[in-house]
Short mmCIF file of C-alpha atoms and ligand atoms in Angstrom, two decimals:
data_model
loop_
_atom_site.label_atom_id
_atom_site.label_comp_id
_atom_site.label_asym_id
_atom_site.label_seq_id
_atom_site.Cartn_x
_atom_site.Cartn_y
_atom_site.Cartn_z
CA MET A 1 -22.74 -21.77 7.14
CA ASP A 2 -24.28 -24.09 4.60
CA GLY A 3 -22.04 -27.04 3.77
CA PHE A 4 -18.96 -25.30 5.12
CA GLN A 5 -16.04 -27.67 5.65
CA PRO A 6 -13.34 -26.27 7.90
CA LEU A 7 -9.72 -26.83 6.92
CA ARG A 8 -6.62 -26.96 9.07
CA VAL A 9 -4.47 -24.08 7.92
CA ALA A 10 -0.82 -23.26 8.64
CA MET A 11 0.09 -19.65 7.89
CA ILE A 12 3.85 -19.25 7.58
CA GLY A 13 4.61 -15.61 8.40
CA THR A 14 2.24 -13.45 10.43
CA GLY A 15 3.13 -10.03 9.05
CA TYR A 16 0.61 -7.71 7.40
CA VAL A 17 -0.54 -10.34 4.91
CA GLY A 18 -0.21 -13.54 6.96
CA LEU A 19 -1.88 -12.13 10.05
CA SER A 20 -4.74 -10.50 8.16
CA THR A 21 -5.45 -13.56 6.02
CA GLY A 22 -4.97 -15.98 8.92
CA THR A 23 -7.28 -14.07 11.23
CA VAL A 24 -9.99 -13.84 8.57
CA LEU A 25 -9.72 -17.56 7.79
CA ALA A 26 -10.08 -18.31 11.51
CA TYR A 27 -13.07 -16.01 11.73
CA LEU A 28 -14.66 -17.91 8.84
CA GLY A 29 -14.33 -21.13 10.84
CA HIS A 30 -11.07 -22.70 9.67
CA ARG A 31 -8.55 -23.93 12.25
CA VAL A 32 -5.51 -21.73 11.79
CA THR A 33 -2.00 -21.90 13.19
CA GLY A 34 0.01 -18.74 12.58
CA VAL A 35 3.75 -19.41 12.48
CA ASP A 36 6.35 -16.68 12.80
CA LYS A 37 10.07 -16.73 13.47
CA ASP A 38 9.79 -13.45 15.32
CA LYS A 39 9.13 -14.28 18.97
CA SER A 40 8.09 -10.73 19.81
CA LYS A 41 5.21 -11.12 17.32
CA THR A 42 4.03 -14.54 18.49
CA ASP A 43 4.25 -13.43 22.15
CA LEU A 44 2.05 -10.41 21.47
CA LEU A 45 -0.39 -12.46 19.41
CA ARG A 46 -0.68 -15.10 22.09
CA ALA A 47 -1.66 -12.32 24.46
CA GLY A 48 -4.40 -11.33 22.00
CA ARG A 49 -2.56 -8.21 20.87
CA SER A 50 -1.69 -7.26 17.32
CA PRO A 51 1.92 -6.45 16.43
CA ILE A 52 0.67 -4.22 13.60
CA ARG A 53 -1.84 -1.44 13.49
CA GLU A 54 -4.69 -2.65 11.35
CA HIS A 55 -8.33 -1.61 11.66
CA GLY A 56 -10.36 -4.25 13.53
CA MET A 57 -7.45 -6.67 14.02
CA GLU A 58 -7.63 -7.12 17.79
CA GLU A 59 -11.42 -7.28 17.71
CA LEU A 60 -11.38 -9.96 14.99
CA LEU A 61 -8.66 -11.92 16.83
CA GLU A 62 -10.94 -11.88 19.89
CA LEU A 63 -13.92 -13.09 17.84
CA SER A 64 -11.77 -15.84 16.30
CA LYS A 65 -10.40 -17.07 19.62
CA GLY A 66 -10.32 -20.86 19.74
CA HIS A 67 -9.86 -21.01 15.95
CA ILE A 68 -6.40 -19.47 15.78
CA VAL A 69 -3.19 -20.13 17.67
CA PHE A 70 0.32 -18.78 17.20
CA THR A 71 3.64 -20.54 17.39
CA GLN A 72 7.27 -20.34 16.30
CA ASP A 73 7.29 -24.05 15.57
CA THR A 74 6.76 -24.68 11.85
CA SER A 75 6.91 -28.45 12.02
CA LYS A 76 3.87 -29.15 14.18
CA ALA A 77 1.74 -26.52 12.46
CA VAL A 78 2.60 -27.90 9.01
CA ALA A 79 2.35 -31.60 9.82
CA GLU A 80 -1.26 -31.25 10.96
CA ALA A 81 -2.38 -28.84 8.24
CA ASP A 82 -4.40 -29.43 5.08
CA VAL A 83 -3.42 -26.12 3.52
CA ILE A 84 -0.12 -24.33 4.15
CA LEU A 85 0.17 -20.70 3.09
CA ILE A 86 3.55 -19.03 2.74
CA ALA A 87 3.25 -15.29 3.43
CA VAL A 88 6.82 -14.28 4.27
CA GLY A 89 8.55 -11.14 3.02
CA THR A 90 10.13 -10.73 -0.43
CA PRO A 91 12.20 -7.55 0.00
CA SER A 92 14.17 -5.85 -2.78
CA LYS A 93 17.77 -6.79 -3.43
CA ASP A 94 20.21 -4.00 -4.35
CA ASN A 95 19.62 -4.68 -8.06
CA GLY A 96 15.84 -4.39 -7.68
CA GLU A 97 15.12 -8.12 -7.90
CA ALA A 98 12.76 -9.52 -5.28
CA ASP A 99 14.71 -11.55 -2.76
CA THR A 100 13.02 -14.95 -2.56
CA GLN A 101 15.36 -16.43 0.04
CA TYR A 102 12.71 -16.28 2.79
CA VAL A 103 10.13 -17.98 0.57
CA GLU A 104 12.62 -20.72 -0.30
CA ALA A 105 13.66 -21.12 3.34
CA ALA A 106 10.00 -21.38 4.35
CA ALA A 107 9.34 -23.93 1.56
CA GLU A 108 12.29 -25.98 2.78
CA GLU A 109 11.06 -25.90 6.39
CA VAL A 110 7.57 -26.85 5.24
CA ALA A 111 8.90 -29.78 3.20
CA GLN A 112 10.90 -30.99 6.21
CA SER A 113 7.69 -31.09 8.24
CA LEU A 114 5.30 -32.94 5.89
CA LEU A 115 4.11 -36.31 7.13
CA PRO A 116 4.05 -39.46 4.96
CA GLY A 117 0.64 -40.74 3.95
CA ARG A 118 -1.07 -37.35 3.92
CA SER A 119 -1.69 -34.94 1.07
CA TYR A 120 -1.04 -31.20 1.34
CA VAL A 121 -1.80 -28.01 -0.55
CA ILE A 122 1.01 -25.47 -0.37
CA VAL A 123 0.08 -21.92 -1.32
CA VAL A 124 2.49 -19.13 -2.21
CA LYS A 125 0.85 -15.93 -1.03
CA SER A 126 3.96 -13.76 -1.03
CA THR A 127 4.52 -11.56 -4.08
CA VAL A 128 7.15 -13.48 -5.99
CA PRO A 129 8.98 -13.15 -9.31
CA ILE A 130 7.88 -15.18 -12.29
CA GLY A 131 8.93 -18.78 -11.92
CA THR A 132 9.11 -18.79 -8.11
CA ASN A 133 6.23 -21.25 -7.88
CA ARG A 134 8.25 -23.62 -10.05
CA ARG A 135 11.22 -23.01 -7.77
CA VAL A 136 9.08 -23.79 -4.70
CA ILE A 137 7.96 -27.06 -6.31
CA TYR A 138 11.62 -27.88 -6.97
CA VAL A 139 12.67 -27.15 -3.37
CA ILE A 140 9.79 -29.19 -1.94
CA ASN A 141 10.41 -32.14 -4.27
CA ARG A 142 14.13 -32.06 -3.49
CA VAL A 143 13.61 -32.14 0.29
CA MET A 144 10.88 -34.75 0.03
CA GLY A 145 13.10 -36.84 -2.22
CA GLU A 146 15.88 -36.62 0.38
CA ARG A 147 13.38 -37.74 3.00
CA GLY A 148 12.14 -40.58 0.78
CA LEU A 149 8.57 -39.18 0.78
CA SER A 150 8.04 -38.27 -2.87
CA ARG A 151 5.45 -40.93 -3.62
CA SER A 152 3.69 -41.24 -0.27
CA THR A 153 2.91 -37.53 0.19
CA PRO A 154 1.09 -35.83 -2.69
CA VAL A 155 1.68 -32.07 -2.66
CA HIS A 156 -0.28 -29.53 -4.72
CA ILE A 157 1.28 -26.11 -5.22
CA VAL A 158 -0.90 -23.05 -5.71
CA SER A 159 -0.08 -19.41 -6.41
CA ASN A 160 -2.50 -17.09 -4.64
CA PRO A 161 -1.24 -13.50 -4.81
CA GLU A 162 -2.56 -11.01 -2.30
CA PHE A 163 -4.08 -7.60 -3.12
CA LEU A 164 -5.01 -6.24 0.31
CA ARG A 165 -4.32 -2.61 1.22
CA GLU A 166 -2.67 -1.93 4.57
CA GLY A 167 -5.06 -0.12 6.87
CA MET A 168 -7.94 -1.91 5.10
CA ALA A 169 -6.40 -5.37 5.20
CA LEU A 170 -9.24 -7.23 6.97
CA TYR A 171 -11.91 -5.47 4.96
CA ASP A 172 -10.12 -6.27 1.69
CA THR A 173 -9.74 -9.91 2.73
CA LEU A 174 -13.42 -10.29 3.57
CA TYR A 175 -14.61 -8.29 0.54
CA PRO A 176 -12.00 -8.71 -2.19
CA ASP A 177 -12.42 -7.43 -5.76
CA ARG A 178 -11.28 -10.87 -6.92
CA ILE A 179 -9.39 -13.93 -5.77
CA VAL A 180 -6.61 -15.11 -8.09
CA ILE A 181 -5.58 -18.74 -8.09
CA GLY A 182 -2.74 -20.10 -10.20
CA ALA A 183 -2.59 -23.88 -10.15
CA GLU A 184 -1.50 -26.72 -12.38
CA ASP A 185 -3.86 -29.33 -10.93
CA PRO A 186 -7.57 -29.43 -10.02
CA GLU A 187 -6.89 -30.59 -6.43
CA GLY A 188 -5.17 -27.27 -5.69
CA VAL A 189 -8.05 -25.28 -7.15
CA ALA A 190 -10.64 -27.34 -5.24
CA ALA A 191 -8.81 -26.75 -1.94
CA MET A 192 -8.74 -23.00 -2.56
CA GLN A 193 -12.44 -23.02 -3.40
CA ARG A 194 -13.08 -24.74 -0.09
CA LEU A 195 -10.77 -22.36 1.79
CA TYR A 196 -12.37 -19.22 0.38
CA ARG A 197 -15.92 -20.51 0.00
CA PRO A 198 -17.47 -18.30 2.73
CA ILE A 199 -15.89 -15.28 1.03
CA LEU A 200 -16.78 -16.38 -2.49
CA GLU A 201 -20.39 -16.96 -1.42
CA GLN A 202 -20.44 -14.21 1.25
CA THR A 203 -22.12 -16.57 3.69
CA PHE A 204 -20.35 -15.34 6.85
CA ASN A 205 -21.87 -12.93 9.34
CA ALA A 206 -20.12 -9.63 8.76
CA PRO A 207 -18.49 -8.30 11.94
CA SER A 208 -20.09 -4.99 13.01
CA PHE A 209 -16.75 -3.17 12.67
CA LEU A 210 -16.15 -4.60 9.18
CA ALA A 211 -19.59 -4.25 7.68
CA ARG A 212 -20.25 -5.65 4.21
CA PRO A 213 -20.21 -2.72 1.76
CA SER A 214 -23.60 -1.94 0.30
CA GLY A 215 -23.98 -3.25 -3.22
CA TYR A 216 -21.11 -5.69 -2.83
CA GLY A 217 -21.75 -8.73 -5.02
CA LEU A 218 -19.89 -12.02 -5.05
CA PRO A 219 -16.17 -11.79 -5.78
CA PRO A 220 -14.98 -13.67 -8.86
CA MET A 221 -12.33 -16.32 -8.47
CA ILE A 222 -9.90 -16.22 -11.37
CA THR A 223 -8.26 -19.56 -12.02
CA THR A 224 -5.19 -19.53 -14.18
CA ASP A 225 -1.68 -20.96 -14.47
CA PRO A 226 0.85 -20.05 -11.72
CA THR A 227 2.98 -17.88 -14.02
CA SER A 228 0.01 -15.74 -15.03
CA ALA A 229 -1.08 -15.47 -11.38
CA GLU A 230 2.38 -14.20 -10.45
CA MET A 231 2.23 -11.71 -13.32
CA ILE A 232 -1.27 -10.47 -12.41
CA LYS A 233 0.09 -9.29 -9.06
CA TYR A 234 3.01 -7.38 -10.56
CA ALA A 235 0.96 -5.90 -13.39
CA SER A 236 -1.69 -4.77 -10.93
CA ASN A 237 0.74 -2.93 -8.66
CA ALA A 238 2.63 -1.45 -11.60
CA PHE A 239 -0.61 -0.11 -13.09
CA LEU A 240 -1.71 1.49 -9.81
CA SER A 241 1.74 3.07 -9.37
CA LEU A 242 1.72 4.54 -12.81
CA LYS A 243 -1.77 5.97 -12.33
CA ILE A 244 -0.47 7.96 -9.35
CA SER A 245 2.71 8.96 -11.15
CA PHE A 246 0.65 10.06 -14.12
CA ILE A 247 -1.47 12.45 -12.05
CA ASN A 248 1.64 13.74 -10.28
CA GLU A 249 3.20 14.47 -13.64
CA ILE A 250 0.04 16.31 -14.68
CA ALA A 251 0.13 18.14 -11.30
CA GLY A 252 3.56 19.53 -12.14
CA LEU A 253 2.24 20.94 -15.40
CA CYS A 254 -0.89 22.28 -13.66
CA GLU A 255 1.34 24.38 -11.42
CA LYS A 256 3.03 25.87 -14.47
CA VAL A 257 -0.13 26.64 -16.45
CA GLY A 258 -2.34 27.65 -13.54
CA ALA A 259 -4.73 24.67 -13.51
CA ASP A 260 -5.93 22.82 -10.40
CA VAL A 261 -5.03 19.11 -10.46
CA SER A 262 -7.93 18.17 -8.17
CA GLU A 263 -10.29 19.43 -10.86
CA ILE A 264 -8.39 17.41 -13.45
CA SER A 265 -8.67 14.25 -11.31
CA ARG A 266 -12.40 14.80 -10.97
CA GLY A 267 -12.81 15.60 -14.64
CA ILE A 268 -10.97 12.57 -15.95
CA GLY A 269 -11.93 10.19 -13.13
CA LEU A 270 -15.61 10.40 -14.05
CA ASP A 271 -14.74 8.76 -17.35
CA LYS A 272 -15.59 5.11 -16.65
CA ARG A 273 -12.67 3.97 -18.79
CA ILE A 274 -10.31 5.82 -16.42
CA GLY A 275 -12.07 5.62 -13.04
CA PRO A 276 -11.57 7.92 -10.03
CA HIS A 277 -9.17 5.84 -7.93
CA PHE A 278 -5.45 6.40 -7.57
CA LEU A 279 -5.68 9.80 -9.22
CA LYS A 280 -4.80 11.91 -6.18
CA ALA A 281 -1.76 14.08 -6.62
CA GLY A 282 0.62 14.22 -3.68
CA LEU A 283 4.08 13.33 -2.48
CA GLY A 284 3.95 10.11 -4.46
CA TRP A 285 3.63 6.44 -3.64
CA GLY A 286 5.56 4.35 -1.14
CA GLY A 287 4.93 1.41 1.15
CA SER A 288 6.09 -2.14 1.19
CA CYS A 289 4.70 -3.07 -2.23
CA PHE A 290 4.71 -0.54 -5.08
CA PRO A 291 8.40 0.44 -4.88
CA LYS A 292 9.69 -3.10 -4.56
CA ASP A 293 7.20 -4.67 -6.96
CA THR A 294 7.85 -2.15 -9.75
CA ALA A 295 11.61 -2.64 -9.21
CA ALA A 296 11.13 -6.40 -9.36
CA LEU A 297 9.06 -6.12 -12.56
CA LEU A 298 11.83 -4.11 -14.23
CA ALA A 299 14.35 -6.70 -13.01
CA ILE A 300 12.24 -9.50 -14.50
CA GLY A 301 12.09 -7.60 -17.80
CA LYS A 302 15.86 -7.12 -17.74
CA GLU A 303 16.38 -10.83 -17.16
CA TYR A 304 14.52 -11.43 -20.43
CA GLY A 305 16.19 -8.53 -22.27
CA TYR A 306 12.85 -6.69 -22.33
CA GLU A 307 12.66 -2.97 -21.60
CA MET A 308 9.66 -1.54 -19.74
CA PRO A 309 9.93 2.23 -20.20
CA ILE A 310 6.45 2.97 -18.83
CA VAL A 311 7.11 1.28 -15.49
CA ALA A 312 10.58 2.87 -15.34
CA ALA A 313 9.06 6.31 -15.95
CA ALA A 314 6.46 5.79 -13.20
CA ARG A 315 9.32 5.11 -10.78
CA GLN A 316 11.32 8.10 -11.97
CA VAL A 317 8.37 10.51 -11.65
CA ASN A 318 7.73 9.15 -8.18
CA HIS A 319 11.33 9.67 -7.13
CA GLU A 320 11.40 13.21 -8.48
CA GLN A 321 8.11 14.11 -6.83
CA ARG A 322 9.69 14.14 -3.34
CA HIS A 323 12.50 16.41 -4.59
CA ARG A 324 10.02 18.66 -6.37
CA MET A 325 8.08 19.12 -3.12
CA VAL A 326 11.21 19.98 -1.13
CA GLU A 327 12.13 22.43 -3.89
CA LYS A 328 8.76 24.10 -3.45
CA LEU A 329 9.33 24.53 0.26
CA GLN A 330 12.87 25.79 -0.37
CA GLN A 331 11.58 28.45 -2.73
CA ALA A 332 8.90 29.63 -0.32
CA LEU A 333 11.33 29.78 2.62
CA LYS A 334 14.36 30.87 0.58
CA GLY A 335 16.25 27.80 1.76
CA VAL A 336 15.64 25.25 4.51
CA ARG A 337 19.16 25.12 5.99
CA GLY A 338 19.08 25.96 9.68
CA ARG A 339 15.30 26.13 9.79
CA VAL A 340 12.93 23.99 11.84
CA ILE A 341 10.55 22.11 9.54
CA GLY A 342 7.59 20.28 11.02
CA VAL A 343 6.36 17.11 9.34
CA LEU A 344 2.88 15.77 10.01
CA GLY A 345 2.67 12.10 9.13
CA LEU A 346 5.33 9.40 8.85
CA ALA A 347 3.39 6.29 7.79
CA PHE A 348 3.35 5.73 4.04
CA LYS A 349 -0.41 6.15 4.17
CA PRO A 350 -3.08 6.63 6.84
CA GLY A 351 -4.42 3.70 8.85
CA THR A 352 -1.09 1.91 9.16
CA ASP A 353 2.10 2.11 11.20
CA ASP A 354 4.14 0.92 8.21
CA VAL A 355 6.91 3.32 7.17
CA ARG A 356 8.58 1.15 4.56
CA GLU A 357 9.52 3.39 1.59
CA SER A 358 7.32 6.11 3.04
CA PRO A 359 7.35 9.36 1.02
CA ALA A 360 7.31 11.23 4.36
CA LEU A 361 10.58 9.59 5.40
CA ASP A 362 12.14 10.26 2.00
CA MET A 363 11.23 13.91 2.34
CA ILE A 364 12.68 14.05 5.84
CA ARG A 365 15.94 12.56 4.57
CA ILE A 366 16.17 15.20 1.82
CA LEU A 367 15.31 18.01 4.26
CA VAL A 368 17.92 16.85 6.79
CA ASP A 369 20.44 16.47 3.99
CA ARG A 370 19.82 20.10 3.09
CA GLY A 371 20.48 21.21 6.65
CA ALA A 372 16.94 21.52 8.05
CA HIS A 373 16.05 20.45 11.57
CA VAL A 374 13.01 18.19 11.32
CA ARG A 375 10.41 17.64 14.01
CA ALA A 376 7.77 15.03 13.15
CA HIS A 377 4.54 13.51 14.37
CA ASP A 378 2.43 10.51 13.43
CA PRO A 379 -0.58 9.00 15.21
CA ALA A 380 0.75 5.43 14.82
CA ALA A 381 4.13 5.18 13.14
CA VAL A 382 6.60 7.05 15.40
CA SER A 383 8.17 3.91 16.79
CA ASN A 384 8.79 2.41 13.32
CA ALA A 385 9.99 5.78 11.99
CA LYS A 386 12.47 6.15 14.86
CA GLN A 387 14.01 2.85 13.84
CA ALA A 388 14.06 3.70 10.15
CA LEU A 389 15.59 7.16 10.71
CA GLU A 390 17.93 6.02 13.47
CA GLU A 391 20.98 7.51 11.79
CA LEU A 392 19.42 10.98 11.44
CA ASP A 393 18.96 13.74 13.97
CA VAL A 394 15.17 13.95 13.82
CA GLU A 395 12.96 15.01 16.72
CA PHE A 396 9.64 13.25 17.33
CA ALA A 397 6.67 14.91 18.97
CA SER A 398 3.78 13.22 20.68
CA ASN A 399 1.23 15.72 19.41
CA PRO A 400 0.94 17.76 16.20
CA TYR A 401 1.00 21.10 18.00
CA ASP A 402 4.48 20.42 19.39
CA VAL A 403 5.65 19.89 15.82
CA SER A 404 4.72 23.41 14.77
CA LEU A 405 6.40 25.14 17.71
CA ASP A 406 8.82 27.77 16.28
CA ALA A 407 8.81 25.94 12.95
CA GLU A 408 9.26 27.89 9.73
CA GLY A 409 7.56 25.39 7.50
CA LEU A 410 5.04 22.61 8.02
CA VAL A 411 4.64 19.66 5.66
CA LEU A 412 1.52 17.54 5.73
CA ALA A 413 3.00 14.27 4.52
CA THR A 414 0.40 11.57 5.35
CA ASP A 415 -3.35 12.14 5.01
CA TRP A 416 -4.43 10.89 8.42
CA PRO A 417 -8.07 11.96 8.92
CA GLU A 418 -7.19 13.46 12.32
CA TYR A 419 -5.09 16.13 10.60
CA VAL A 420 -8.19 17.57 8.93
CA THR A 421 -9.60 18.65 12.28
CA LEU A 422 -6.42 20.31 13.57
CA ASP A 423 -6.79 23.79 15.06
CA LEU A 424 -5.10 25.63 12.19
CA GLU A 425 -4.93 28.97 14.01
CA ARG A 426 -3.19 27.36 16.95
CA LEU A 427 -0.70 25.75 14.58
CA ALA A 428 -0.06 28.98 12.66
CA GLN A 429 0.33 31.07 15.79
CA SER A 430 2.95 28.76 17.29
CA MET A 431 5.12 28.89 14.15
CA LYS A 432 7.88 31.34 13.36
CA THR A 433 6.75 31.51 9.73
CA PRO A 434 3.37 29.94 9.02
CA VAL A 435 4.07 28.20 5.72
CA LEU A 436 2.21 24.98 4.99
CA LEU A 437 2.94 22.48 2.26
CA ASP A 438 -0.12 20.26 1.98
CA GLY A 439 1.61 17.27 0.41
CA ARG A 440 -1.69 15.38 0.21
CA ASN A 441 -4.05 18.11 -0.93
CA MET A 442 -6.27 17.26 2.03
CA LEU A 443 -6.87 20.63 3.66
CA ASP A 444 -9.23 23.39 2.59
CA ARG A 445 -7.06 26.15 1.15
CA GLY A 446 -9.48 28.90 2.26
CA LYS A 447 -9.47 27.70 5.87
CA VAL A 448 -5.69 27.32 5.95
CA GLU A 449 -5.17 30.81 4.57
CA ALA A 450 -7.79 32.27 6.91
CA ALA A 451 -5.79 30.82 9.81
CA GLY A 452 -2.82 32.89 8.68
CA PHE A 453 -0.82 30.36 6.67
CA LEU A 454 0.85 30.68 3.33
CA TYR A 455 -0.68 27.59 1.68
CA MET A 456 0.93 25.39 -0.96
CA GLY A 457 -0.73 22.28 -2.33
CA VAL A 458 0.35 19.88 -5.05
CA GLY A 459 -0.61 20.81 -8.61
CA LYS A 460 -2.55 23.88 -7.56
N1 NAD B 1 1.97 -5.57 3.10
C1 NAD B 1 1.14 -5.49 2.08
O1 NAD B 1 0.33 -4.58 1.97
C2 NAD B 1 1.14 -6.58 1.03
C3 NAD B 1 0.05 -6.66 0.13
C4 NAD B 1 0.06 -7.66 -0.82
C5 NAD B 1 1.13 -8.53 -0.92
N2 NAD B 1 2.18 -8.42 -0.04
C6 NAD B 1 3.27 -9.38 -0.15
O2 NAD B 1 3.10 -10.37 0.86
C7 NAD B 1 4.37 -10.80 1.36
C8 NAD B 1 4.44 -10.57 2.85
O3 NAD B 1 4.34 -9.17 3.08
P1 NAD B 1 4.11 -8.56 4.55
O4 NAD B 1 3.95 -7.11 4.37
O5 NAD B 1 3.07 -9.35 5.25
O6 NAD B 1 5.55 -8.89 5.18
P2 NAD B 1 5.98 -8.74 6.71
O7 NAD B 1 7.43 -8.42 6.67
O8 NAD B 1 5.05 -7.82 7.43
O9 NAD B 1 5.76 -10.20 7.32
C9 NAD B 1 6.52 -11.31 6.99
C10 NAD B 1 6.63 -12.18 8.25
O10 NAD B 1 7.19 -13.43 7.91
C11 NAD B 1 8.00 -13.87 9.00
N3 NAD B 1 8.89 -14.91 8.49
C12 NAD B 1 9.91 -14.80 7.60
N4 NAD B 1 10.44 -16.02 7.35
C13 NAD B 1 9.72 -16.91 8.08
C14 NAD B 1 9.76 -18.32 8.22
N5 NAD B 1 10.65 -19.07 7.53
N6 NAD B 1 8.88 -18.90 9.05
C15 NAD B 1 7.99 -18.17 9.74
N7 NAD B 1 7.89 -16.84 9.64
C16 NAD B 1 8.75 -16.22 8.81
C17 NAD B 1 8.67 -12.60 9.46
O11 NAD B 1 9.15 -12.73 10.78
C18 NAD B 1 7.53 -11.58 9.34
O12 NAD B 1 6.79 -11.48 10.53
C19 NAD B 1 5.41 -10.04 0.55
O13 NAD B 1 5.80 -10.81 -0.54
C20 NAD B 1 4.65 -8.82 0.07
O14 NAD B 1 5.18 -8.29 -1.11
C21 NAD B 1 2.20 -7.48 0.93
#
């Protein structure tokens, strides 16, 4: 690569974001050390195996061998690094605020490990509430002051929010829509330009399993102040959430007036001002980001005495959507108590094993609460779902056909592509009452009905 200058990178946290970004940076030629507190993760990674299901991850780790190592030891990784990225979790607190304790703890550990006489760039990649970058600067300065290093070790702090989608994480990192950098000083910006240069200029050889999309140009790098960078991330997720909630609200009305929401999505999505994405009606949104980030945005507003009724409504519609879907099933079956209900899909979306805030799990909780016996399947997320639903009496099946056995209702909760090719007749025949709620509008109604099912979609 022309003029490429590799950097030594420490990635603090090798979860969905840290591992994806770290592996891509290693593939681009940087020298990366992935640090994680969780020994089970670093052990797997050292063996070349990915702790998460992410398309192309193990293949890219293999191609990046020699450029990436994994450790639990923050100090060595940080001391030798030029750029340190913090990509630890920021879960919701009970009041909706994002909990920044892991970011602060990581910042403290990083500051303890900096060496005198060297300069460092510290990047906050986690999604953090407004002002957290200032807080990170404070923590780092405090620790460095205590260590007597303030003058001898220049540190530049950068906010670099992440926009990747789980299931597409490596692809999104190699071919982002934009890169957002929030920095107060030019040194921080220059380091990020150097870090992301192969992506900004698209000079790397695209791996065969992560081919460059046709027509992909060069991604813009947006340079702004850290507070605006933090806000871009929250505003982006809030907007995407409300797009989905909007179409789900329209779907509810479509059912009443006899319109088909898929036609509405197509009809409005072709308007360039609206765009076709995130206009698919279904069980609603979930995952590790939208629920917690919209809650955090409302909490930030509250802190400033500022109401955000649009974001609040998007959350409310999303919450009600799960209940509305269970209601639909209840009506068709005349109650779910005592009935076996099969659920296809547990992950919050296809391509991932992540079940955090998954609509499928929410629906299962409501169904169990109403006395149904739930049997569920997922191609990747059963192990995570078992943990998340530990307290409930839910049965897990290793193949979709076992789910339908003697069931009186079947819910398609996650749009895994493999569910499109299911043998519908086989499913219908093994059920006591062949009723199917297509919670993702992914199956062909005609085919489902021809197989003997009573079909219900969303907004149809
Ligand atoms: N998952 C996504 O799709 C996504 C997308 C964009 C942004 N984000 C944001 O990125 C951040 C990370 O999300 P994630 O999904 O990767 O989280 P994750 O829970 O999958 O990973 C976080 C990792 O950090 C490790 N960790 C915590 N404290 C540590 C420390 N002090 N030192 C070393 N390791 C430590 C944990 O063991 C864990 O493996 C969050 O703020 C999230 O909101 C996530």
